[in-house]
Coordinates of C-alpha atoms in Angstrom, one line a residue:
M1 CA 15.2 -45.2 9.0
P2 CA 16.0 -48.9 9.8
L3 CA 13.5 -51.5 8.9
Q4 CA 12.8 -52.3 12.6
V5 CA 11.2 -48.8 12.8
K6 CA 9.8 -48.5 9.2
L7 CA 8.0 -51.9 9.5
P8 CA 5.8 -51.1 12.4
L9 CA 5.0 -47.6 10.8
L10 CA 4.2 -49.0 7.5
M11 CA 2.0 -51.9 9.2
S12 CA 0.2 -49.2 11.3
A13 CA -0.3 -47.0 8.2
I14 CA -1.9 -49.8 6.0
V15 CA -4.3 -50.9 8.8
A16 CA -5.3 -47.3 9.6
G17 CA -5.7 -46.5 5.8
V18 CA -7.8 -49.7 5.3
L19 CA -10.0 -49.0 8.3
T20 CA -10.3 -45.3 7.2
V21 CA -11.7 -46.7 3.6
A22 CA -14.0 -49.0 5.3
L23 CA -15.3 -46.7 7.7
I24 CA -15.9 -43.9 4.7
A25 CA -17.6 -46.6 2.7
T26 CA -19.9 -47.8 5.5
Y27 CA -20.8 -44.3 6.3
T28 CA -21.6 -43.5 2.7
T29 CA -23.8 -46.6 2.5
L30 CA -25.4 -45.8 5.9
R31 CA -26.2 -42.3 4.9
T32 CA -27.4 -43.0 1.4
T33 CA -29.7 -45.7 2.9
A34 CA -31.1 -43.8 5.8
V35 CA -31.8 -40.7 3.2
D36 CA -33.6 -43.1 0.8
R37 CA -35.5 -44.8 3.5
A38 CA -36.6 -41.5 5.0
T39 CA -37.5 -40.0 1.5
D40 CA -39.5 -43.2 0.8
R41 CA -41.4 -43.1 3.9
A42 CA -42.2 -39.3 3.5
R43 CA -43.4 -40.2 -0.2
R44 CA -45.5 -43.0 1.0
A45 CA -47.2 -40.8 3.8
T46 CA -47.7 -37.9 1.9
R47 CA -49.5 -39.7 -0.8
Q48 CA -51.7 -41.4 1.5
I49 CA -52.6 -38.1 3.3
A50 CA -53.3 -36.6 -0.1
T51 CA -55.5 -39.6 -1.2
V52 CA -57.5 -39.4 2.0
A53 CA -57.8 -35.6 1.7
A54 CA -59.1 -36.1 -1.9
A55 CA -61.3 -38.8 -0.8
G56 CA -62.6 -36.5 1.9
M57 CA -63.5 -33.9 -0.5
V58 CA -65.8 -36.6 -2.4
T59 CA -67.6 -37.1 0.8
Q60 CA -67.9 -33.4 1.5
H61 CA -69.2 -32.9 -1.9
T62 CA -72.2 -35.2 -1.3
R63 CA -73.0 -33.1 1.9
Y64 CA -72.9 -29.6 0.1
L65 CA -74.7 -30.8 -2.9
A66 CA -77.7 -32.0 -0.8
V67 CA -77.8 -28.6 0.9
A68 CA -77.3 -26.9 -2.7
N69 CA -80.4 -28.8 -3.9
D70 CA -82.5 -28.0 -0.9
S71 CA -85.8 -26.0 -1.8
A72 CA -85.1 -23.3 0.7
V73 CA -81.7 -22.4 -0.6
R74 CA -82.9 -22.5 -4.3
R75 CA -85.9 -20.2 -3.4
A76 CA -83.8 -17.7 -1.5
L77 CA -81.5 -17.3 -4.3
R78 CA -84.6 -16.7 -6.6
G79 CA -85.6 -13.9 -4.4
D80 CA -88.4 -15.6 -2.5
N81 CA -88.8 -14.6 0.9
V82 CA -87.5 -17.8 2.6
D83 CA -85.0 -18.4 5.4
A84 CA -82.3 -20.7 4.2
R85 CA -80.2 -20.7 7.6
T86 CA -81.6 -23.8 8.7
A87 CA -80.2 -25.7 5.4
L88 CA -76.9 -24.0 5.8
A89 CA -76.7 -24.9 9.4
R90 CA -76.6 -28.5 8.2
L91 CA -73.1 -27.9 6.9
S92 CA -71.7 -26.6 10.2
L93 CA -69.3 -28.9 12.0
P94 CA -68.5 -29.1 15.9
T95 CA -64.9 -28.7 15.1
D96 CA -65.3 -25.4 13.1
S97 CA -67.6 -23.7 15.5
G98 CA -68.4 -20.2 14.5
M99 CA -67.0 -20.6 10.9
P100 CA -69.3 -18.8 8.6
V101 CA -71.7 -20.6 6.0
E102 CA -72.8 -18.0 3.5
L103 CA -75.2 -18.0 0.7
W104 CA -74.5 -15.7 -2.2
S105 CA -76.4 -15.0 -5.2
A106 CA -74.6 -15.0 -8.7
D107 CA -74.8 -11.3 -8.9
G108 CA -72.7 -10.9 -5.7
R109 CA -75.2 -10.4 -3.0
R110 CA -75.1 -12.2 0.2
V111 CA -78.4 -13.7 0.6
S112 CA -78.0 -15.4 4.1
Y113 CA -75.3 -16.7 6.4
V114 CA -75.1 -18.7 9.6
G115 CA -72.2 -18.5 12.1
D116 CA -70.0 -15.4 12.6
D117 CA -70.5 -12.4 10.4
I118 CA -66.9 -11.6 9.2
R119 CA -67.8 -9.0 6.7
S120 CA -68.5 -5.3 7.1
T121 CA -70.2 -5.2 3.6
A122 CA -71.9 -7.7 1.4
S123 CA -70.1 -6.7 -1.9
I124 CA -67.6 -9.2 -3.1
P125 CA -66.4 -7.0 -5.9
A126 CA -65.1 -4.4 -3.3
G127 CA -63.2 -7.0 -1.3
P128 CA -63.7 -6.3 2.2
P129 CA -60.4 -6.5 4.4
E130 CA -61.4 -9.8 5.8
L131 CA -61.8 -11.2 2.2
P132 CA -58.6 -11.3 0.1
Q133 CA -58.9 -10.9 -3.5
S134 CA -57.8 -14.6 -3.8
I135 CA -61.1 -15.7 -2.2
A136 CA -63.0 -13.5 -4.6
R137 CA -61.0 -15.4 -7.5
T138 CA -62.1 -18.7 -6.2
F139 CA -65.7 -17.5 -6.4
D140 CA -65.0 -16.2 -9.9
A141 CA -63.7 -19.9 -11.0
V142 CA -67.3 -21.2 -10.5
T143 CA -69.0 -18.2 -12.1
G144 CA -70.3 -18.6 -15.5
K145 CA -68.8 -22.1 -16.0
R146 CA -70.8 -25.5 -15.9
A147 CA -69.0 -26.5 -12.7
D148 CA -71.1 -28.1 -10.2
S149 CA -68.5 -29.8 -7.9
L150 CA -67.1 -28.5 -4.5
R151 CA -64.1 -26.1 -5.0
I152 CA -61.3 -25.5 -2.4
G153 CA -59.9 -22.1 -2.1
P154 CA -56.2 -21.1 -1.6
L155 CA -54.9 -20.6 2.1
Y156 CA -55.0 -17.3 3.6
G157 CA -54.2 -15.9 7.0
D158 CA -56.8 -14.3 9.3
G159 CA -55.3 -13.2 12.6
E160 CA -53.2 -16.2 14.1
R161 CA -55.4 -18.6 12.1
I162 CA -55.2 -20.3 8.6
H163 CA -58.3 -20.4 6.6
F164 CA -59.6 -21.4 3.2
W165 CA -62.9 -21.4 1.7
L166 CA -65.2 -24.2 0.5
V167 CA -67.4 -23.3 -2.5
M168 CA -70.2 -25.2 -3.8
P169 CA -72.1 -23.8 -6.7
V170 CA -76.1 -23.7 -6.7
R171 CA -77.4 -24.5 -10.2
D172 CA -80.7 -24.9 -11.8
R173 CA -80.0 -26.9 -14.7
D174 CA -77.6 -24.6 -16.9
R175 CA -78.3 -21.6 -14.8
L176 CA -76.1 -20.5 -12.0
L177 CA -78.2 -19.4 -9.0
G178 CA -75.5 -18.5 -6.7
Y179 CA -73.2 -20.4 -4.4
I180 CA -72.7 -21.6 -0.9
A181 CA -69.2 -20.4 0.8
H182 CA -68.0 -22.3 3.8
Q183 CA -64.9 -20.7 5.7
R184 CA -62.8 -23.6 7.1
R185 CA -59.6 -23.7 9.0
I186 CA -56.4 -25.6 9.1
A187 CA -56.2 -27.9 12.1
Q188 CA -54.4 -30.8 13.0
S189 CA -56.0 -33.7 15.5
A190 CA -54.1 -35.9 17.9
S191 CA -54.9 -39.0 15.7
T192 CA -53.6 -37.3 12.7
V193 CA -50.1 -36.4 14.6
Q194 CA -50.0 -40.2 15.8
T195 CA -50.6 -41.5 12.4
L196 CA -48.0 -39.2 10.8
R197 CA -45.4 -40.4 13.4
E198 CA -46.3 -44.0 12.6
L199 CA -45.9 -43.3 8.9
A200 CA -42.8 -41.2 8.8
G201 CA -41.2 -40.9 12.3
D202 CA -41.1 -38.3 14.9
S203 CA -38.9 -35.7 13.2
V204 CA -41.2 -35.5 10.1
S205 CA -43.2 -32.1 9.5
L206 CA -46.5 -31.8 7.6
Y207 CA -47.3 -28.4 5.9
Y208 CA -49.7 -27.1 3.4
R209 CA -49.1 -24.5 0.7
N210 CA -50.9 -22.7 -2.2
T211 CA -49.8 -24.2 -5.6
D212 CA -48.4 -21.0 -6.6
G213 CA -46.2 -20.7 -3.5
S214 CA -47.9 -17.5 -2.1
F215 CA -48.8 -18.9 1.4
W216 CA -47.3 -21.7 3.5
A217 CA -48.7 -23.1 6.6
T218 CA -47.8 -26.1 9.0
A219 CA -50.3 -28.7 9.5
G220 CA -51.3 -27.2 12.8
G221 CA -52.3 -24.2 11.3
V222 CA -49.6 -21.8 11.9
P223 CA -48.0 -19.4 9.1
M224 CA -44.6 -20.7 8.1
S225 CA -41.7 -19.5 5.9
S226 CA -41.4 -21.1 2.7
F227 CA -38.5 -23.3 1.7
V228 CA -35.8 -22.4 -0.6
D229 CA -34.0 -23.9 -3.5
V230 CA -36.6 -26.6 -3.8
D231 CA -35.3 -29.4 -6.1
T232 CA -38.3 -31.6 -6.9
S233 CA -36.4 -34.0 -8.7
K234 CA -34.2 -34.8 -5.8
E235 CA -36.7 -34.0 -3.3
T236 CA -34.5 -31.6 -1.3
A237 CA -34.8 -28.0 -0.1
F238 CA -33.5 -25.7 2.3
T239 CA -34.9 -23.7 5.3
P240 CA -34.6 -19.8 5.3
E241 CA -31.9 -20.7 8.1
G242 CA -29.9 -22.5 5.5
D243 CA -30.7 -26.3 6.9
R244 CA -31.1 -28.9 4.3
V245 CA -34.4 -31.0 4.6
L246 CA -36.0 -33.7 2.6
V247 CA -39.3 -33.0 1.3
H248 CA -42.0 -34.7 -0.8
E249 CA -45.3 -32.8 -2.1
E250 CA -48.6 -34.1 -3.5
R251 CA -51.5 -31.9 -4.6
I252 CA -54.9 -32.6 -3.2
G253 CA -56.9 -33.4 -6.1
S254 CA -57.5 -30.4 -8.4
S255 CA -57.5 -28.1 -5.6
P256 CA -55.1 -25.1 -5.5
L257 CA -53.6 -26.9 -2.1
V258 CA -50.5 -29.0 -2.0
I259 CA -49.5 -31.1 1.0
G260 CA -46.0 -31.6 1.7
M261 CA -43.8 -33.5 4.4
S262 CA -40.4 -32.4 5.3
I263 CA -37.6 -34.2 7.3
P264 CA -34.6 -32.4 8.4
E265 CA -31.7 -34.2 6.8
R266 CA -29.6 -33.8 10.0
A267 CA -31.8 -35.7 12.0
V268 CA -31.8 -38.5 9.3
L269 CA -28.1 -38.5 9.5
V270 CA -28.0 -38.6 13.1
R271 CA -29.8 -41.9 13.1
A272 CA -27.7 -43.2 10.3
S273 CA -24.5 -42.4 12.5
R274 CA -25.4 -44.1 15.5
P275 CA -24.2 -47.8 14.3
L276 CA -21.4 -46.3 12.7
R277 CA -20.3 -44.9 16.2
T278 CA -20.0 -48.5 17.4
I279 CA -17.9 -49.6 14.6
V280 CA -15.6 -46.5 14.8
M281 CA -15.2 -47.1 18.6
L282 CA -14.3 -50.8 17.9
S283 CA -11.8 -49.8 14.9
A284 CA -10.2 -46.9 17.2
V285 CA -9.4 -49.5 19.9
L286 CA -8.0 -52.0 17.3
L287 CA -6.0 -49.1 15.6
L288 CA -4.8 -47.8 19.0
I289 CA -3.6 -51.4 20.1
G290 CA -1.7 -52.1 17.0
V291 CA -0.3 -48.4 16.9
I292 CA 1.0 -48.9 20.5
A293 CA 2.6 -52.4 20.0
S294 CA 4.3 -51.3 16.7
W295 CA 5.7 -48.0 18.2
S296 CA 6.9 -49.8 21.2
I297 CA 9.0 -52.2 19.1
G298 CA 10.0 -49.4 16.9
R299 CA 11.1 -47.1 19.9
R300 CA 12.9 -49.8 21.6
L301 CA 15.1 -50.5 18.3
A302 CA 15.5 -46.7 17.5
R303 CA 16.4 -45.6 21.0
P304 CA 20.1 -45.6 20.8
L305 CA 19.6 -43.6 17.5
I306 CA 17.6 -41.0 19.0
D307 CA 20.1 -40.7 21.8
M308 CA 22.8 -40.1 19.3
T309 CA 20.9 -37.6 17.3
R310 CA 20.0 -35.6 20.5
A311 CA 23.9 -35.8 21.1
A312 CA 24.7 -34.4 17.8
E313 CA 22.2 -31.5 18.3
L314 CA 23.9 -30.6 21.8
L315 CA 27.3 -31.1 20.1
A316 CA 26.2 -28.5 17.3
T317 CA 25.2 -26.0 20.0
G318 CA 28.6 -26.1 21.5
D319 CA 28.3 -28.8 24.2
Y320 CA 31.4 -30.9 23.6
A321 CA 31.4 -32.8 26.7
V322 CA 28.3 -34.6 25.4
R323 CA 28.6 -38.5 25.1
V324 CA 26.2 -41.3 24.2
P325 CA 25.9 -44.5 26.1
V326 CA 27.5 -47.5 24.5
K327 CA 24.8 -50.2 24.4
G328 CA 22.8 -52.1 22.0
D329 CA 23.9 -54.5 18.9
A330 CA 27.5 -54.4 17.7
E331 CA 26.9 -52.0 14.9
V332 CA 25.1 -49.5 17.3
R333 CA 28.1 -49.8 19.9
R334 CA 30.9 -49.1 17.1
L335 CA 28.6 -46.3 16.0
A336 CA 28.6 -44.9 19.6
Q337 CA 32.2 -45.2 20.2
S338 CA 33.1 -43.3 17.0
F339 CA 30.7 -40.5 18.0
N340 CA 32.3 -40.2 21.5
H341 CA 35.6 -40.2 19.8
M342 CA 34.8 -37.4 17.3
A343 CA 33.0 -35.4 20.1
A344 CA 36.4 -35.6 22.1
E345 CA 38.5 -34.5 19.2
I346 CA 36.0 -31.6 18.1
G347 CA 36.3 -30.4 21.8
S348 CA 40.0 -30.5 21.7
A349 CA 40.4 -28.6 18.6
R350 CA 37.6 -26.2 19.8
R351 CA 39.5 -25.5 23.1
A352 CA 42.9 -25.0 20.9
L353 CA 41.1 -22.7 18.4
E354 CA 39.5 -20.6 21.1
K355 CA 42.9 -20.1 22.9
Q356 CA 44.7 -19.3 19.5
T357 CA 41.7 -16.8 19.0
R358 CA 42.1 -15.2 22.3
E359 CA 46.1 -14.8 21.4
A360 CA 45.3 -13.4 18.2
E361 CA 42.7 -10.9 19.5
A362 CA 45.0 -9.6 22.3
A363 CA 48.0 -9.3 19.7
N364 CA 45.6 -7.3 17.4
N365 CA 44.5 -5.1 20.2
A366 CA 48.0 -4.8 21.3
K367 CA 49.0 -3.8 17.7
S368 CA 46.2 -1.2 17.5
E369 CA 47.1 0.2 20.6
F370 CA 50.7 0.7 19.8
L371 CA 49.8 2.2 16.4
T372 CA 47.5 4.6 18.0
T373 CA 50.0 5.4 20.7
M374 CA 53.0 5.8 18.1
S375 CA 51.0 7.8 15.8
H376 CA 49.9 10.3 18.5
E377 CA 53.6 10.2 19.6
L378 CA 55.0 10.9 16.0
R379 CA 52.6 13.5 15.3
T380 CA 53.5 15.9 18.0
P381 CA 57.2 16.3 16.7
L382 CA 56.3 16.3 13.1
N383 CA 53.8 19.0 13.7
A384 CA 56.6 20.9 15.5
I385 CA 58.9 20.3 12.5
G386 CA 56.2 21.7 10.3
G387 CA 56.0 24.8 12.6
Y388 CA 59.8 25.5 12.5
V389 CA 59.8 25.0 8.9
D390 CA 57.3 27.4 8.4
L391 CA 59.2 29.9 10.6
L392 CA 62.3 29.6 8.6
D393 CA 60.7 29.9 5.3
M394 CA 59.1 33.1 6.6
E395 CA 62.6 34.2 7.2
L396 CA 61.9 35.4 10.6
R397 CA 65.3 34.0 11.6
G398 CA 67.0 35.8 8.6
P399 CA 67.2 35.5 5.1
L400 CA 67.8 32.1 3.4
T401 CA 69.7 31.3 0.1
P402 CA 68.1 29.4 -2.7
P403 CA 69.7 26.0 -1.8
Q404 CA 68.4 26.5 2.0
K405 CA 65.0 27.3 0.6
R406 CA 65.0 24.0 -1.7
D407 CA 66.1 22.0 1.3
L408 CA 63.2 23.6 3.5
E409 CA 60.8 22.4 0.7
R410 CA 62.2 18.9 0.7
I411 CA 61.6 18.8 4.7
K412 CA 58.3 20.0 4.3
T413 CA 57.3 17.5 1.7
S414 CA 58.6 14.8 3.9
Q415 CA 57.0 16.0 7.1
Q416 CA 53.3 16.1 5.2
H417 CA 54.0 12.7 3.9
L418 CA 54.8 11.4 7.3
L419 CA 51.6 13.0 8.4
G420 CA 49.5 11.4 5.8
L421 CA 51.3 8.1 6.8
I422 CA 50.2 8.4 10.3
S423 CA 46.9 9.5 9.4
G424 CA 46.2 6.2 7.3
V425 CA 47.5 4.2 10.2
L426 CA 45.2 5.9 12.6
D427 CA 42.3 5.6 10.2
L428 CA 42.8 1.8 10.2
A429 CA 43.2 1.4 13.8
R430 CA 39.8 3.1 14.1
V431 CA 38.2 1.0 11.4
E432 CA 39.6 -2.2 13.1
A433 CA 38.5 -1.3 16.4
G434 CA 35.1 -0.6 15.3
K435 CA 35.0 3.1 16.3
V436 CA 33.7 4.6 13.0
A437 CA 30.5 6.0 12.9
Y438 CA 28.3 6.3 9.7
D439 CA 25.9 8.9 9.0
L440 CA 24.0 7.6 6.2
V441 CA 22.0 9.7 3.7
N442 CA 20.8 9.7 0.3
V443 CA 23.9 11.1 -1.8
M444 CA 23.6 12.2 -5.5
V445 CA 26.1 10.5 -7.5
D446 CA 26.5 12.8 -10.3
P447 CA 27.4 16.0 -8.6
L448 CA 29.7 14.0 -6.1
L449 CA 31.7 12.3 -8.9
A450 CA 32.0 15.6 -10.9
G451 CA 33.3 17.4 -7.9
I452 CA 36.2 14.8 -7.5
D453 CA 37.9 16.4 -10.2
A454 CA 39.1 19.5 -8.2
L455 CA 40.5 17.3 -5.3
I456 CA 42.6 15.0 -7.5
E457 CA 43.6 17.5 -10.3
P458 CA 47.0 18.2 -8.7
Q459 CA 48.0 14.7 -8.5
V460 CA 46.5 14.1 -12.0
A461 CA 48.8 17.1 -13.4
A462 CA 52.0 15.9 -11.5
K463 CA 51.6 12.4 -13.0
S464 CA 50.5 13.7 -16.5
V465 CA 47.6 11.4 -16.9
S466 CA 44.2 12.3 -17.9
L467 CA 41.1 11.9 -15.8
T468 CA 37.6 11.3 -17.5
Y469 CA 34.4 11.4 -15.8
I470 CA 31.6 9.8 -17.9
P471 CA 28.3 11.5 -16.5
C472 CA 25.7 9.2 -15.1
A473 CA 22.0 9.5 -14.7
P474 CA 21.3 12.9 -12.9
D475 CA 18.7 11.2 -10.5
L476 CA 21.2 8.2 -9.5
A477 CA 21.7 8.3 -5.9
V478 CA 23.3 6.1 -3.2
V479 CA 22.8 5.6 0.6
A480 CA 25.9 6.3 2.1
D481 CA 28.1 8.6 4.5
R482 CA 29.0 11.5 2.1
E483 CA 32.5 12.3 3.4
K484 CA 33.6 8.6 3.9
L485 CA 32.2 8.1 0.3
R486 CA 34.5 10.8 -0.8
Q487 CA 37.5 9.4 1.0
I488 CA 37.1 6.0 -0.6
L489 CA 36.9 7.6 -4.0
L490 CA 40.0 9.6 -3.5
N491 CA 41.8 6.6 -2.2
V492 CA 41.0 4.5 -5.4
L493 CA 41.8 7.4 -7.9
S494 CA 44.9 8.1 -6.3
N495 CA 45.8 4.3 -6.5
A496 CA 44.9 4.3 -10.2
I497 CA 46.7 7.5 -11.0
R498 CA 49.7 6.2 -8.9
H499 CA 49.9 2.9 -11.1
T500 CA 49.1 4.6 -14.6
P501 CA 52.1 5.4 -16.4
P502 CA 52.5 9.1 -18.1
G503 CA 50.1 9.5 -20.9
G504 CA 47.7 7.2 -19.4
R505 CA 44.1 7.6 -18.9
V506 CA 41.8 7.0 -15.6
T507 CA 38.1 6.8 -16.2
M508 CA 35.1 7.2 -13.7
T509 CA 31.4 6.6 -14.2
A510 CA 28.6 4.9 -12.5
E511 CA 25.6 2.9 -13.4
P512 CA 22.6 1.4 -11.8
L513 CA 22.2 -2.6 -11.1
G514 CA 18.7 -3.3 -9.7
G515 CA 18.6 -2.0 -6.1
R516 CA 22.2 -1.3 -6.2
V517 CA 24.7 1.4 -7.8
Q518 CA 28.2 0.6 -9.2
I519 CA 30.5 3.3 -9.4
L520 CA 33.5 2.1 -11.6
V521 CA 37.2 3.6 -11.7
E522 CA 39.2 2.2 -14.6
D523 CA 43.0 2.9 -15.6
T524 CA 45.3 1.9 -18.3
G525 CA 48.2 0.7 -15.9
P526 CA 49.7 -2.8 -15.9
G527 CA 46.7 -4.2 -14.2
I528 CA 46.4 -6.7 -11.4
P529 CA 47.2 -10.4 -11.5
A530 CA 44.5 -12.6 -10.7
D531 CA 46.2 -14.3 -7.7
K532 CA 46.7 -10.7 -6.1
R533 CA 43.1 -9.3 -6.3
D534 CA 42.3 -10.0 -2.7
E535 CA 45.7 -9.6 -1.3
I536 CA 46.0 -6.0 -2.4
F537 CA 43.1 -5.1 0.2
E538 CA 45.2 -6.3 2.9
P539 CA 46.8 -3.6 5.3
F540 CA 50.4 -2.8 4.7
V541 CA 50.5 -4.7 1.2
Q542 CA 51.6 -3.1 -1.9
L543 CA 51.3 -5.1 -5.1
D544 CA 54.8 -3.8 -6.7
R545 CA 56.9 -1.3 -5.1
S546 CA 58.6 -0.7 -8.2
L547 CA 55.5 0.7 -9.8
A548 CA 55.3 3.2 -6.9
Q549 CA 57.4 6.3 -6.4
P550 CA 59.8 5.8 -3.4
G551 CA 57.9 6.6 -0.2
E552 CA 54.5 6.6 -1.6
G553 CA 52.0 5.2 1.2
L554 CA 52.0 2.1 3.4
G555 CA 49.3 0.3 1.7
L556 CA 46.3 1.2 3.5
G557 CA 44.3 3.2 1.4
L558 CA 42.7 0.1 -0.2
A559 CA 42.3 -1.7 2.9
I560 CA 40.5 1.3 4.6
S561 CA 38.4 1.9 1.6
R562 CA 37.0 -1.6 1.4
D563 CA 36.1 -1.5 5.3
L564 CA 34.5 1.7 4.8
A565 CA 32.3 0.4 1.9
R566 CA 31.4 -2.4 4.0
G567 CA 30.5 -0.4 6.8
M568 CA 27.8 1.4 4.7
S569 CA 26.4 -2.0 3.5
G570 CA 28.5 -2.1 0.3
D571 CA 31.6 -3.6 -1.1
L572 CA 34.8 -2.5 -3.2
V573 CA 36.3 -5.4 -5.3
V574 CA 38.6 -5.6 -8.5
D575 CA 36.7 -6.6 -11.7
P576 CA 38.3 -9.3 -13.7
H577 CA 37.2 -7.7 -16.9
G578 CA 40.2 -9.0 -18.9
G579 CA 41.3 -5.9 -20.5
P580 CA 44.4 -3.9 -20.0
G581 CA 44.9 -1.8 -16.7
A582 CA 42.7 -2.4 -13.5
R583 CA 38.9 -1.7 -12.7
F584 CA 37.8 -1.1 -9.2
I585 CA 34.0 -1.4 -8.5
L586 CA 32.5 0.3 -5.5
T587 CA 28.8 -1.1 -4.9
L588 CA 26.4 0.7 -2.6
T589 CA 22.6 0.5 -2.0
R590 CA 20.7 2.5 -4.4
G591 CA 18.9 5.7 -2.8
T592 CA 16.3 8.4 -4.0
V593 CA 16.7 12.1 -3.6
D594 CA 15.8 15.2 -5.5
A595 CA 18.8 16.3 -7.4
Q596 CA 18.5 20.0 -7.4
A597 CA 18.1 20.0 -3.5
A598 CA 21.1 17.7 -3.0
M599 CA 23.2 20.2 -5.3
T600 CA 22.0 23.2 -3.5
M601 CA 22.7 21.6 0.0
T602 CA 26.1 20.3 -1.0
G603 CA 27.3 23.1 -3.2
E604 CA 28.4 20.5 -6.0
V605 CA 28.5 21.2 -9.4
P606 CA 28.9 19.2 -12.7
L607 CA 32.6 19.1 -14.0
V608 CA 33.2 21.5 -16.7
G609 CA 35.5 21.3 -19.3

């Protein structure tokens, strides 16, 4: 990439990186500051409300103590027939209209009450449905103790309202006469809401809960779900829905109630992100202007190279008429001229190559057609010669002398040899024309190789060589066309036997190699020179005519065998093992098949003797 293009990119990247780091730092600072400020406001507001509530308890204590010291209340608790309702009524508030104020004796009898009667029985130990056991435990907290202060009971639900009890013991010196129980409910006035918003903001929520976490309620007196994963050190928690909130809690004096304040962290972060949006917009505008200017300069400088790259891509796809405009600086113009000259040369060479290819294909097709036609034409008279030889050999035309029979045998041998040559030519023509069909199946290697012995035995005996098959694994199989695989093996073995001198040895075996199988045929003949290992697979090529008997083949066996192997996704090569003789390796894809089933189906049996 030239400097004129790289420099704008580098500058744009640096500016973008600096702005990104600055924005991240700014957002982190704004976020931390907003969270700290919101937490501090909630902390101060919660403490103030808890202090006011505790102070209110002191004020309430004075009122309740006055009623507890009223003579009518004490006489009623001692068993005198005195009506204490007038004294109890002094504790009723207009905001708690109907809330019961009850007078209980120390032994658990309700002596008197004002307001709604919420009990179906006056027995505290039995715990009527309207009186949870937690309220009874509140009464137990002042029973038998030298407590003379106003107590607050835990929160509990009663229908759609949240209640708690205020309990004031009534004592005569050290003796507990009973206690006054006043049911109250959680409510939030409009002035409290306004004060709360002024202290902590609009998104803040106030709630109450028992110290043991058994009951939670909003400041408006509605039951609420408890927070989870409360971290008092970090003053954070999560709602049941998974939203993170900032919380701060304060206990109301020595009561079992805790007042808390929560602020959704998302609301805090939204407020913190408002100034960041302005900064981001300004930064984006500046960055966009810089990037547009840099890329405009870079693109103008890089336009000739872009045109040349596109032209090269078109040239690679075969469009040899493509050219690039010769313009720009001197170096760019020279490069464009060189490219256009190269494209013209490639186009000319391509057209010449296509012409030669068409001529070669036409010549090859003509050769194949000629070979096919001539092979068919030659087979007819050769078959006729074979028929007349058979008639003469049967002495249908009269008796034959021994010399005549020997001549007929020579004629028949030559006729069969010519037919074999013609069949090889036909096979080669079919392979080159792509007219060979393959029936690929899983073929067991061991029974196939063992059965080859019977087919090649006449040639082995005639040449006085030994053929040794080293058995392979019985479950070894290949994916191949069985008949074409047998044809390849016969061609390779025939070639090895033909080039092995009398008394020599030909060895055949197979072995797995990963997902492939190698079938090896090795002889003790003169071997194949390194520079001839590819040439022997060409049609009509024989390595050394002096090593072959006169008239043995046209050099088509190995060429046809390699083409058939490649047609089955395999290959046939000569292994440069460095030892005496030649080693041919046939490689095929490994298959899987049941050995017994394969032998039963093909009739193949292992080699005996």
